[in-house]
Amino acid sequence: MIDSLRKESTLYEKSFDDSLFEPSGEVLNTIDNLSESLSPKQKQALELRYVEGQDFEEIAKILNTSPINARKIISRSVIRLKKIFKGGTRE
């Protein structure tokens, strides 16, 4: 049973087409506009985490802070972006 699920998962991964999920210019502009409400440190932390795939310890070293604080910076940044995206205010 597990082997058949693994096989199906492998088949799905091989047939997945990344081009279906390329963001449009409008989506990229929206993301840029949302990120204007973040500090440079917040932007850098989000980029390190979600674009470069860095772990919290590496992010902390780059930002010259603790891993716990790096996690908090990212968490608060994501919360702020969600709030703005849902129609909240830009503080």
C-alpha positions as a LaTeX table, in Angstrom:
\begin{tabular}{lrrr}
\hline
Residue & $x$ (\AA) & $y$ (\AA) & $z$ (\AA) \\
\hline
Met1 & 0.00 & 0.00 & 0.00 \\
Ile2 & 2.70 & 2.50 & 1.01 \\
Asp3 & 4.81 & 1.55 & $-2.01$ \\
Ser4 & 1.90 & 2.24 & $-4.36$ \\
Leu5 & 1.37 & 5.67 & $-2.75$ \\
Arg6 & 5.06 & 6.46 & $-3.14$ \\
Lys7 & 4.91 & 5.42 & $-6.79$ \\
Glu8 & 1.88 & 7.66 & $-7.40$ \\
Ser9 & 3.64 & 10.54 & $-5.66$ \\
Thr10 & 6.70 & 10.08 & $-7.88$ \\
Leu11 & 4.53 & 10.01 & $-11.00$ \\
Tyr12 & 2.78 & 13.21 & $-9.93$ \\
Glu13 & 6.10 & 14.98 & $-9.30$ \\
Lys14 & 7.41 & 13.98 & $-12.73$ \\
Ser15 & 4.29 & 15.24 & $-14.51$ \\
Phe16 & 4.05 & 18.53 & $-12.61$ \\
Asp17 & 4.35 & 21.59 & $-14.85$ \\
Asp18 & 5.90 & 24.60 & $-13.07$ \\
Ser19 & 4.89 & 26.92 & $-15.89$ \\
Leu20 & 1.29 & 26.72 & $-14.69$ \\
Phe21 & 2.26 & 28.68 & $-11.59$ \\
Glu22 & 4.34 & 31.51 & $-13.01$ \\
Pro23 & 3.10 & 34.73 & $-11.42$ \\
Ser24 & 1.71 & 37.37 & $-13.73$ \\
Gly25 & 2.98 & 40.94 & $-13.83$ \\
Glu26 & $-0.06$ & 42.02 & $-11.83$ \\
Val27 & 0.69 & 39.51 & $-9.07$ \\
Leu28 & 4.33 & 40.60 & $-8.92$ \\
Asn29 & 3.29 & 44.26 & $-8.72$ \\
Thr30 & 0.90 & 43.45 & $-5.88$ \\
Ile31 & 3.66 & 41.63 & $-4.00$ \\
Asp32 & 6.03 & 44.57 & $-4.53$ \\
Asn33 & 3.39 & 47.01 & $-3.27$ \\
Leu34 & 2.70 & 44.90 & $-0.20$ \\
Ser35 & 6.38 & 44.59 & 0.62 \\
Glu36 & 6.72 & 48.40 & 0.69 \\
Ser37 & 5.06 & 48.28 & 4.10 \\
Leu38 & 7.90 & 46.16 & 5.51 \\
Ser39 & 11.20 & 47.33 & 6.90 \\
Pro40 & 14.39 & 46.43 & 5.01 \\
Lys41 & 15.21 & 43.86 & 7.72 \\
Gln42 & 11.78 & 42.25 & 7.35 \\
Lys43 & 12.13 & 42.09 & 3.56 \\
Gln44 & 15.58 & 40.57 & 3.85 \\
Ala45 & 14.39 & 37.99 & 6.39 \\
Leu46 & 11.46 & 36.94 & 4.19 \\
Glu47 & 13.70 & 36.67 & 1.13 \\
Leu48 & 16.26 & 34.59 & 3.01 \\
Arg49 & 13.56 & 32.26 & 4.33 \\
Tyr50 & 11.18 & 31.87 & 1.40 \\
Val51 & 13.31 & 32.58 & $-1.65$ \\
Glu52 & 16.68 & 31.21 & $-0.59$ \\
Gly53 & 15.33 & 28.56 & 1.81 \\
Gln54 & 17.64 & 29.49 & 4.68 \\
Asp55 & 16.99 & 28.11 & 8.15 \\
Phe56 & 16.47 & 30.37 & 11.15 \\
Glu57 & 20.03 & 29.96 & 12.41 \\
Glu58 & 21.49 & 31.16 & 9.10 \\
Ile59 & 19.03 & 34.03 & 8.92 \\
Ala60 & 19.95 & 35.01 & 12.48 \\
Lys61 & 23.66 & 35.10 & 11.59 \\
Ile62 & 23.02 & 37.28 & 8.54 \\
Leu63 & 20.73 & 39.65 & 10.45 \\
Asn64 & 23.03 & 39.64 & 13.48 \\
Thr65 & 20.31 & 38.47 & 15.86 \\
Ser66 & 19.16 & 35.30 & 17.64 \\
Pro67 & 17.33 & 32.47 & 15.84 \\
Ile68 & 14.27 & 33.13 & 18.02 \\
Asn69 & 14.24 & 36.80 & 17.01 \\
Ala70 & 14.72 & 35.86 & 13.33 \\
Arg71 & 11.68 & 33.59 & 13.57 \\
Lys72 & 9.69 & 36.40 & 15.21 \\
Ile73 & 10.69 & 38.91 & 12.50 \\
Ile74 & 9.48 & 36.52 & 9.81 \\
Ser75 & 6.29 & 35.65 & 11.65 \\
Arg76 & 5.35 & 39.27 & 12.23 \\
Ser77 & 6.17 & 40.14 & 8.62 \\
Val78 & 3.90 & 37.41 & 7.31 \\
Ile79 & 1.10 & 38.49 & 9.65 \\
Arg80 & 1.46 & 42.10 & 8.47 \\
Leu81 & 1.38 & 41.08 & 4.79 \\
Lys82 & $-1.69$ & 38.91 & 5.32 \\
Lys83 & $-3.47$ & 41.75 & 7.08 \\
Ile84 & $-2.68$ & 44.21 & 4.29 \\
Phe85 & $-3.57$ & 41.68 & 1.59 \\
Lys86 & $-6.96$ & 41.10 & 3.19 \\
Gly87 & $-7.71$ & 44.82 & 3.05 \\
Gly88 & $-6.24$ & 46.03 & 6.31 \\
Thr89 & $-4.33$ & 49.23 & 6.75 \\
Arg90 & $-0.68$ & 49.86 & 6.03 \\
Glu91 & 0.90 & 50.95 & 9.28 \\
\hline
\end{tabular}
